[in-house]
PDB file of C-alpha atoms in Angstrom:
ATOM      1  CA  MET A   1      -0.439   6.906  -9.052  1.00 97.00           C
ATOM      2  CA  LYS A   2       1.955   3.241 -10.786  1.00 98.00           C
ATOM      3  CA  VAL A   3       1.732   3.212 -14.174  1.00 98.00           C
ATOM      4  CA  LEU A   4       2.090   0.695 -17.129  1.00 98.00           C
ATOM      5  CA  VAL A   5       3.423   1.236 -20.135  1.00 97.00           C
ATOM      6  CA  ILE A   6       2.341  -1.556 -22.563  1.00 96.00           C
ATOM      7  CA  GLY A   7       4.962  -1.977 -25.628  1.00 95.00           C
ATOM      8  CA  SER A   8       9.249  -2.831 -26.252  1.00 94.00           C
ATOM      9  CA  GLY A   9       9.922   0.313 -28.561  1.00 93.00           C
ATOM     10  CA  GLY A  10      12.613   3.062 -28.355  1.00 94.00           C
ATOM     11  CA  ARG A  11       8.747   5.130 -27.811  1.00 94.00           C
ATOM     12  CA  GLU A  12       7.599   3.189 -24.710  1.00 95.00           C
ATOM     13  CA  HIS A  13      11.086   3.739 -23.141  1.00 95.00           C
ATOM     14  CA  ALA A  14      10.727   7.374 -23.844  1.00 96.00           C
ATOM     15  CA  LEU A  15       7.471   7.271 -22.455  1.00 96.00           C
ATOM     16  CA  ALA A  16       8.733   5.200 -19.498  1.00 97.00           C
ATOM     17  CA  TRP A  17      11.272   7.347 -19.058  1.00 97.00           C
ATOM     18  CA  ARG A  18       9.485  10.603 -18.618  1.00 97.00           C
ATOM     19  CA  LEU A  19       6.772   8.830 -16.517  1.00 97.00           C
ATOM     20  CA  SER A  20       9.284   8.196 -13.967  1.00 97.00           C
ATOM     21  CA  GLN A  21      10.379  11.519 -13.577  1.00 97.00           C
ATOM     22  CA  SER A  22       6.637  12.889 -12.381  1.00 97.00           C
ATOM     23  CA  PRO A  23       6.243  13.172  -8.969  1.00 98.00           C
ATOM     24  CA  SER A  24       2.576  12.025  -9.462  1.00 97.00           C
ATOM     25  CA  VAL A  25       4.188   8.916  -9.980  1.00 98.00           C
ATOM     26  CA  ARG A  26       5.140   6.442  -8.159  1.00 98.00           C
ATOM     27  CA  GLU A  27       6.018   3.491  -9.779  1.00 98.00           C
ATOM     28  CA  VAL A  28       6.348   2.424 -13.488  1.00 98.00           C
ATOM     29  CA  PHE A  29       6.777  -1.112 -15.238  1.00 98.00           C
ATOM     30  CA  VAL A  30       7.041  -1.496 -18.458  1.00 97.00           C
ATOM     31  CA  ALA A  31       5.382  -4.459 -20.425  1.00 96.00           C
ATOM     32  CA  PRO A  32       7.385  -6.292 -21.808  1.00 94.00           C
ATOM     33  CA  GLY A  33      10.001  -3.784 -22.615  1.00 92.00           C
ATOM     34  CA  ASN A  34      13.291  -3.846 -23.431  1.00 92.00           C
ATOM     35  CA  PRO A  35      16.635  -3.893 -21.068  1.00 93.00           C
ATOM     36  CA  GLY A  36      16.642   0.060 -21.938  1.00 92.00           C
ATOM     37  CA  SER A  37      13.424   0.583 -20.155  1.00 93.00           C
ATOM     38  CA  ALA A  38      14.346  -1.364 -17.490  1.00 93.00           C
ATOM     39  CA  GLN A  39      16.814   1.428 -16.444  1.00 95.00           C
ATOM     40  CA  VAL A  40      13.896   3.608 -15.348  1.00 96.00           C
ATOM     41  CA  ALA A  41      10.834   1.168 -14.949  1.00 97.00           C
ATOM     42  CA  THR A  42       9.920  -2.398 -14.179  1.00 97.00           C
ATOM     43  CA  ARG A  43      10.043  -4.714 -16.687  1.00 97.00           C
ATOM     44  CA  VAL A  44       6.746  -6.975 -16.828  1.00 96.00           C
ATOM     45  CA  SER A  45       7.209 -10.498 -18.534  1.00 92.00           C
ATOM     46  CA  ALA A  46       3.225 -10.483 -19.692  1.00 91.00           C
ATOM     47  CA  SER A  47       2.711 -10.309 -23.074  1.00 89.00           C
ATOM     48  CA  SER A  48      -0.905 -10.343 -23.657  1.00 93.00           C
ATOM     49  CA  ILE A  49      -4.262  -8.547 -23.192  1.00 94.00           C
ATOM     50  CA  ASP A  50      -5.407 -10.964 -20.520  1.00 95.00           C
ATOM     51  CA  GLU A  51      -2.113 -11.344 -18.632  1.00 95.00           C
ATOM     52  CA  TRP A  52      -1.521  -7.247 -18.523  1.00 95.00           C
ATOM     53  CA  LEU A  53      -4.907  -7.411 -16.816  1.00 95.00           C
ATOM     54  CA  ALA A  54      -4.459  -9.273 -14.212  1.00 96.00           C
ATOM     55  CA  PHE A  55      -0.941  -7.387 -13.662  1.00 97.00           C
ATOM     56  CA  ALA A  56      -2.756  -4.138 -13.567  1.00 96.00           C
ATOM     57  CA  GLN A  57      -5.613  -5.808 -11.153  1.00 97.00           C
ATOM     58  CA  GLU A  58      -2.329  -7.625  -8.648  1.00 97.00           C
ATOM     59  CA  LYS A  59      -0.490  -4.378  -8.561  1.00 97.00           C
ATOM     60  CA  GLY A  60      -3.133  -1.810  -8.808  1.00 98.00           C
ATOM     61  CA  VAL A  61      -2.553  -0.199 -11.380  1.00 98.00           C
ATOM     62  CA  ASP A  62      -4.742   3.424 -12.306  1.00 98.00           C
ATOM     63  CA  LEU A  63      -3.052   4.321 -15.823  1.00 97.00           C
ATOM     64  CA  THR A  64      -2.881   2.314 -18.561  1.00 96.00           C
ATOM     65  CA  VAL A  65       0.029   3.634 -21.660  1.00 96.00           C
ATOM     66  CA  VAL A  66      -0.372   1.904 -24.842  1.00 95.00           C
ATOM     67  CA  GLY A  67       2.878   2.613 -27.361  1.00 91.00           C
ATOM     68  CA  PRO A  68       1.949   0.346 -30.152  1.00 91.00           C
ATOM     69  CA  GLU A  69      -1.030  -0.047 -32.776  1.00 90.00           C
ATOM     70  CA  ALA A  70      -0.640  -3.661 -32.102  1.00 91.00           C
ATOM     71  CA  PRO A  71      -2.647  -4.101 -28.400  1.00 90.00           C
ATOM     72  CA  LEU A  72      -5.105  -1.145 -29.403  1.00 90.00           C
ATOM     73  CA  VAL A  73      -5.941  -2.863 -32.496  1.00 90.00           C
ATOM     74  CA  ALA A  74      -6.762  -6.333 -31.027  1.00 89.00           C
ATOM     75  CA  GLY A  75      -9.296  -4.342 -28.330  1.00 88.00           C
ATOM     76  CA  VAL A  76      -6.765  -3.789 -25.356  1.00 89.00           C
ATOM     77  CA  VAL A  77      -8.738  -0.745 -24.280  1.00 84.00           C
ATOM     78  CA  ASP A  78     -11.724  -2.599 -24.203  1.00 76.00           C
TER      79      ASP A  78
END
């Protein structure tokens, strides 16, 4: 499974770290991530809903995990 974690804080780093340990997860991406999360996942420069969607479609992402509330309020799950 390929997973995209949206966010750049410590919460998202912890999520990416734990997801990267799962035998079910082949690859973890973080958008935009931070230097720490880059140690456990591939950082993605996408920073808007349209960019996240295009990236997820291009890479065949199976699951997206949204950390911060702002993208949720903006309608990322719609």
